[in-house]
XYZ file of C-alpha atoms in Angstrom:
365
model
C 88.350 44.907 -50.409
C 88.187 41.537 -48.459
C 91.172 41.167 -45.655
C 92.728 44.497 -47.106
C 95.338 43.422 -50.020
C 99.228 44.547 -50.402
C 99.680 47.719 -52.949
C 99.498 45.010 -55.127
C 96.403 43.216 -54.802
C 95.346 40.350 -57.852
C 95.563 37.152 -56.483
C 98.410 37.078 -54.315
C 98.587 33.087 -52.149
C 100.997 31.722 -50.468
C 101.549 28.502 -51.640
C 102.951 27.247 -48.064
C 101.268 26.928 -44.581
C 104.008 29.001 -42.230
C 105.329 26.697 -39.655
C 107.111 27.600 -36.308
C 108.848 24.456 -35.324
C 108.993 24.696 -31.311
C 112.092 24.875 -29.359
C 110.744 22.395 -27.231
C 110.745 18.781 -27.821
C 109.786 15.576 -25.763
C 106.740 13.150 -24.818
C 103.334 12.956 -24.770
C 101.064 15.931 -22.224
C 98.499 18.470 -22.831
C 98.752 22.144 -22.288
C 96.103 22.061 -20.451
C 97.120 19.196 -18.156
C 98.667 19.454 -14.847
C 102.570 19.440 -15.836
C 104.650 15.786 -15.719
C 104.778 14.098 -12.746
C 102.662 15.805 -10.424
C 101.893 14.149 -6.992
C 104.317 10.644 -8.258
C 107.573 9.497 -7.447
C 108.840 12.316 -9.950
C 107.681 15.202 -8.024
C 110.107 14.015 -4.922
C 113.093 13.290 -5.886
C 116.313 15.179 -6.763
C 115.421 18.158 -8.840
C 119.158 16.113 -11.233
C 115.960 13.338 -11.084
C 113.143 14.891 -11.747
C 114.984 16.657 -15.074
C 115.590 12.635 -16.287
C 112.308 11.413 -15.393
C 109.562 13.859 -16.354
C 110.972 15.172 -20.529
C 109.074 18.473 -21.214
C 105.572 17.965 -22.884
C 105.090 18.254 -26.539
C 103.912 21.686 -27.903
C 100.526 22.027 -28.102
C 99.506 22.983 -32.577
C 97.419 25.627 -32.777
C 96.204 26.794 -36.402
C 96.116 30.426 -37.271
C 94.016 31.213 -40.168
C 95.066 34.688 -41.529
C 91.837 37.090 -43.548
C 95.057 37.941 -46.300
C 98.004 37.281 -47.228
C 101.322 38.033 -45.113
C 101.224 41.772 -44.702
C 102.154 44.024 -42.030
C 98.323 44.388 -41.058
C 99.535 40.828 -39.722
C 102.581 41.630 -38.602
C 102.530 41.009 -34.265
C 101.982 36.888 -35.176
C 104.593 36.901 -37.731
C 106.619 39.164 -34.841
C 105.794 36.344 -31.746
C 106.755 34.012 -34.235
C 110.468 34.688 -34.724
C 110.721 36.010 -30.627
C 109.947 32.956 -29.983
C 106.796 34.058 -28.091
C 104.688 31.645 -28.894
C 107.376 28.247 -28.188
C 107.583 29.641 -24.887
C 104.299 29.170 -23.908
C 104.155 25.559 -25.027
C 102.621 26.070 -28.926
C 103.720 25.694 -32.158
C 102.014 28.407 -34.046
C 101.039 27.147 -37.546
C 100.068 30.721 -39.601
C 97.678 29.921 -42.295
C 97.670 32.605 -45.218
C 94.603 33.720 -46.202
C 93.379 34.773 -49.916
C 90.385 35.298 -51.944
C 88.347 32.503 -51.986
C 89.433 31.725 -48.436
C 86.788 32.799 -45.809
C 88.310 32.786 -42.250
C 85.727 31.652 -40.770
C 84.326 28.365 -42.336
C 87.619 27.432 -42.010
C 87.697 27.822 -38.735
C 83.511 26.441 -38.387
C 85.493 22.959 -39.816
C 88.057 22.603 -37.732
C 90.486 23.218 -40.616
C 91.888 26.235 -37.584
C 91.357 26.445 -34.462
C 91.742 30.625 -34.569
C 90.876 32.894 -37.289
C 91.741 36.640 -38.133
C 88.789 38.499 -39.872
C 85.844 41.597 -39.494
C 83.517 41.699 -36.809
C 80.948 42.372 -39.010
C 81.728 38.614 -41.292
C 81.673 37.142 -37.514
C 78.317 38.157 -37.288
C 77.074 37.296 -40.229
C 78.440 33.620 -39.482
C 77.182 33.757 -36.053
C 73.743 34.448 -37.469
C 74.339 31.287 -39.762
C 75.255 28.717 -36.727
C 78.585 28.302 -37.542
C 79.937 27.854 -33.603
C 82.311 30.831 -32.912
C 82.655 32.808 -30.403
C 85.108 36.411 -30.531
C 87.688 35.999 -27.817
C 90.437 39.714 -28.807
C 89.859 42.615 -30.193
C 93.003 43.381 -32.168
C 91.267 46.807 -33.782
C 89.786 49.345 -31.649
C 89.006 51.653 -34.678
C 88.117 51.204 -38.110
C 90.712 52.342 -40.670
C 88.015 52.961 -43.741
C 88.325 55.846 -45.186
C 86.361 57.424 -48.620
C 89.254 59.998 -50.076
C 88.646 62.061 -52.672
C 90.371 64.834 -55.266
C 90.403 68.307 -53.730
C 89.311 69.365 -56.832
C 85.979 67.183 -56.541
C 84.804 69.456 -53.974
C 83.911 66.693 -51.589
C 84.178 68.823 -48.113
C 82.230 66.383 -46.614
C 79.813 64.046 -46.981
C 76.897 66.187 -47.282
C 79.057 66.467 -50.800
C 78.926 62.738 -52.484
C 75.274 64.026 -53.679
C 75.932 63.845 -57.371
C 79.315 62.383 -57.508
C 80.291 58.889 -58.101
C 81.244 56.815 -55.033
C 83.706 53.512 -55.004
C 83.881 50.574 -52.539
C 85.166 47.005 -53.123
C 81.397 46.405 -51.946
C 80.884 42.291 -50.530
C 80.663 43.478 -46.822
C 82.702 45.878 -47.044
C 80.164 48.820 -48.226
C 78.051 48.910 -44.829
C 80.053 51.728 -43.010
C 79.799 53.839 -46.240
C 76.070 52.719 -46.160
C 75.632 54.527 -42.793
C 77.405 57.245 -43.475
C 74.618 57.835 -46.567
C 71.894 56.966 -44.035
C 72.921 59.557 -41.502
C 73.603 62.517 -44.318
C 69.954 61.042 -45.675
C 71.731 59.884 -49.282
C 69.561 57.292 -50.521
C 73.101 55.560 -53.092
C 70.288 54.738 -55.717
C 68.742 58.000 -56.476
C 71.519 60.636 -54.865
C 74.742 59.026 -55.832
C 76.251 57.098 -58.160
C 77.541 54.058 -55.613
C 79.691 52.070 -57.447
C 81.768 48.494 -57.657
C 85.265 49.533 -57.054
C 88.720 47.351 -57.989
C 91.257 46.585 -55.943
C 93.888 48.788 -57.119
C 93.514 52.805 -56.874
C 94.040 53.450 -60.827
C 89.646 54.274 -60.844
C 90.641 56.987 -58.934
C 93.796 57.638 -60.092
C 92.615 57.513 -63.348
C 89.003 59.815 -62.962
C 87.067 57.092 -62.638
C 85.209 57.911 -59.830
C 85.178 61.201 -57.473
C 85.462 58.997 -54.157
C 87.018 56.235 -53.055
C 87.341 53.922 -50.335
C 90.626 53.230 -48.812
C 92.107 52.057 -45.490
C 93.877 54.408 -44.022
C 97.215 51.584 -44.046
C 97.095 50.707 -47.777
C 94.984 51.889 -50.184
C 95.551 55.259 -48.744
C 99.701 55.344 -48.724
C 99.180 53.807 -52.795
C 97.371 56.977 -53.819
C 100.320 59.310 -51.855
C 103.411 56.701 -53.091
C 101.862 57.228 -57.029
C 102.570 61.092 -56.461
C 99.521 62.977 -54.940
C 100.252 64.823 -51.974
C 98.016 64.682 -48.585
C 97.256 68.638 -49.675
C 95.861 67.608 -52.521
C 92.535 65.311 -50.804
C 89.725 65.639 -48.711
C 89.397 62.336 -46.894
C 86.369 61.049 -44.551
C 86.260 58.794 -41.789
C 84.335 56.643 -40.603
C 85.742 57.132 -37.222
C 85.091 60.732 -37.492
C 81.237 60.477 -38.327
C 80.090 57.834 -35.909
C 79.691 55.316 -38.512
C 82.295 52.842 -37.895
C 82.129 48.999 -37.170
C 85.334 47.226 -35.637
C 87.479 45.199 -38.529
C 90.227 42.382 -37.171
C 89.703 40.703 -34.689
C 90.831 37.024 -33.347
C 87.836 34.720 -33.005
C 88.080 30.586 -32.049
C 85.098 27.780 -32.626
C 83.547 27.000 -29.780
C 83.821 23.887 -29.111
C 87.511 24.167 -29.121
C 88.076 26.646 -27.181
C 86.165 24.944 -24.023
C 88.418 22.342 -24.472
C 91.514 24.705 -24.648
C 90.815 27.968 -23.230
C 94.129 27.877 -21.365
C 95.466 27.153 -25.024
C 93.949 30.143 -26.078
C 94.635 32.251 -23.331
C 98.341 31.828 -24.121
C 98.385 32.082 -28.002
C 96.348 35.343 -27.011
C 99.226 36.327 -24.905
C 101.946 35.957 -27.087
C 100.102 37.587 -30.074
C 99.606 40.717 -27.800
C 103.341 40.989 -27.150
C 104.201 40.393 -30.830
C 101.512 43.738 -31.658
C 103.747 45.760 -28.818
C 106.618 44.844 -30.242
C 105.641 45.048 -33.327
C 104.450 48.463 -32.452
C 107.411 49.579 -30.820
C 110.014 47.973 -33.554
C 108.318 48.768 -37.160
C 111.119 47.797 -38.603
C 111.688 44.205 -36.572
C 108.156 43.605 -37.619
C 108.745 44.297 -40.832
C 111.910 42.256 -41.454
C 109.357 39.696 -40.277
C 107.076 40.282 -43.012
C 108.956 40.970 -45.848
C 110.493 36.787 -45.624
C 107.244 35.488 -45.627
C 104.933 38.563 -48.707
C 105.488 37.015 -51.645
C 108.935 38.051 -54.117
C 107.625 41.181 -55.740
C 103.877 41.693 -54.410
C 104.860 44.269 -52.719
C 108.304 46.811 -51.585
C 109.880 47.377 -47.426
C 108.468 50.603 -47.903
C 104.929 49.991 -48.049
C 104.848 48.049 -45.513
C 107.000 49.845 -42.800
C 103.925 52.940 -43.613
C 101.513 50.123 -42.774
C 102.941 49.088 -39.619
C 103.120 52.512 -38.359
C 98.938 53.112 -40.252
C 98.182 49.133 -38.175
C 99.500 50.759 -35.144
C 97.503 53.896 -35.160
C 94.828 51.179 -35.087
C 95.799 48.634 -32.466
C 97.076 51.944 -29.947
C 94.755 54.917 -31.539
C 96.143 57.798 -29.656
C 94.893 58.055 -25.581
C 94.001 54.556 -25.996
C 94.980 51.800 -22.304
C 98.170 50.497 -23.811
C 96.650 47.310 -21.238
C 93.555 46.846 -22.462
C 94.671 46.405 -26.351
C 92.670 43.439 -27.163
C 89.713 43.882 -25.086
C 86.939 44.685 -26.989
C 84.941 47.512 -25.885
C 81.220 46.806 -25.261
C 80.065 50.091 -26.669
C 82.572 50.088 -30.163
C 81.170 46.290 -30.964
C 77.914 46.831 -30.247
C 77.471 49.698 -32.964
C 79.147 47.347 -35.432
C 76.287 45.265 -34.438
C 73.277 48.011 -34.831
C 74.738 48.922 -38.127
C 74.837 45.506 -39.225
C 71.272 45.440 -38.352
C 70.407 48.043 -39.502
C 71.943 47.472 -43.464
C 71.245 43.539 -44.033
C 74.328 42.526 -42.839
C 72.596 40.216 -40.116
C 68.497 39.453 -40.255
C 67.938 39.962 -36.747
C 69.778 41.776 -33.623
C 72.592 39.983 -32.660
C 72.796 38.501 -28.712
C 76.271 40.048 -28.188
C 76.825 38.798 -24.506
C 77.327 35.830 -26.514
C 78.945 36.459 -29.779
C 82.305 37.895 -27.491
C 83.450 37.836 -25.270
C 86.810 39.014 -22.479
C 87.333 36.632 -20.725
C 90.533 34.912 -22.682
C 92.153 38.112 -22.938
C 91.643 38.766 -19.219
C 92.864 34.928 -18.438
C 96.457 35.989 -21.089
C 96.954 39.079 -18.500
C 97.199 37.318 -15.756
């Protein structure tokens, strides 16, 4: 389920890189450098003369690598682009779509992108492989992963999974489920049939598996859209069970970040503004998404529902909206602990080096 695909999964790709052409133009300069003309004759000239003598600096290009193709999971970035928030910060942001063969960490570590979006467990793995990466913002504050079953399967609690056929996409998406099994002392090889699940919900809807993995903002909605009513389902939420792992984040190449901390803060500030607007106005957010989604790959209704559910992960009930983007130390540690226990990483993560809240704090100033 890598990247949480849109309603129609198989092999969706967006061929073109989405590029925002900044309204700013002119010559010379770096966005992290002092303003043009500082300490020169231009600084002491009349306002009219200064405007003529000191043209605006060229926008700084930032490449953002998404985890998957354009969908409401990433609406905040698209909306920030459409509303000119990046341009206002002097940035020219290129949003690079993801796909089944694109690993954001590899793209950022290799310099093909500056900032990436992925799940924290994936970032921890890449950091252990000595990729020069650091998390600079946590966008989703809760896990969106659930196990869904039909009530006639008799799975009211996780203990009821014993003897059942349970599906997951595997490939790095299974660790919360394994932690759930461990909590209830269920051996995934002996006590139940833990099987690979496809990227559609056909196996579940066809009765081939008893409990299916689903993201609240995507696959669970696909089940409802198929005609199954919510009251006909049982849902096991990883957050409620205390085995949740953090998902969508923003991370950067350490070397790039060292030279571009101010640029990174500007990018995060504009992105968080985009996310705040997307949560407040889902219709506008989906307008931005649908302009970029591959024709026929999804529907506006599905994306609106996705945006509504994504908002609940970014700003959960009772969450302080002013803390959007901050990495919670306890949640990050829980993710790292689960990753270690189930072999995602071989040694305990150095969480102090794995993430920083410094860029979000700079963005808030």
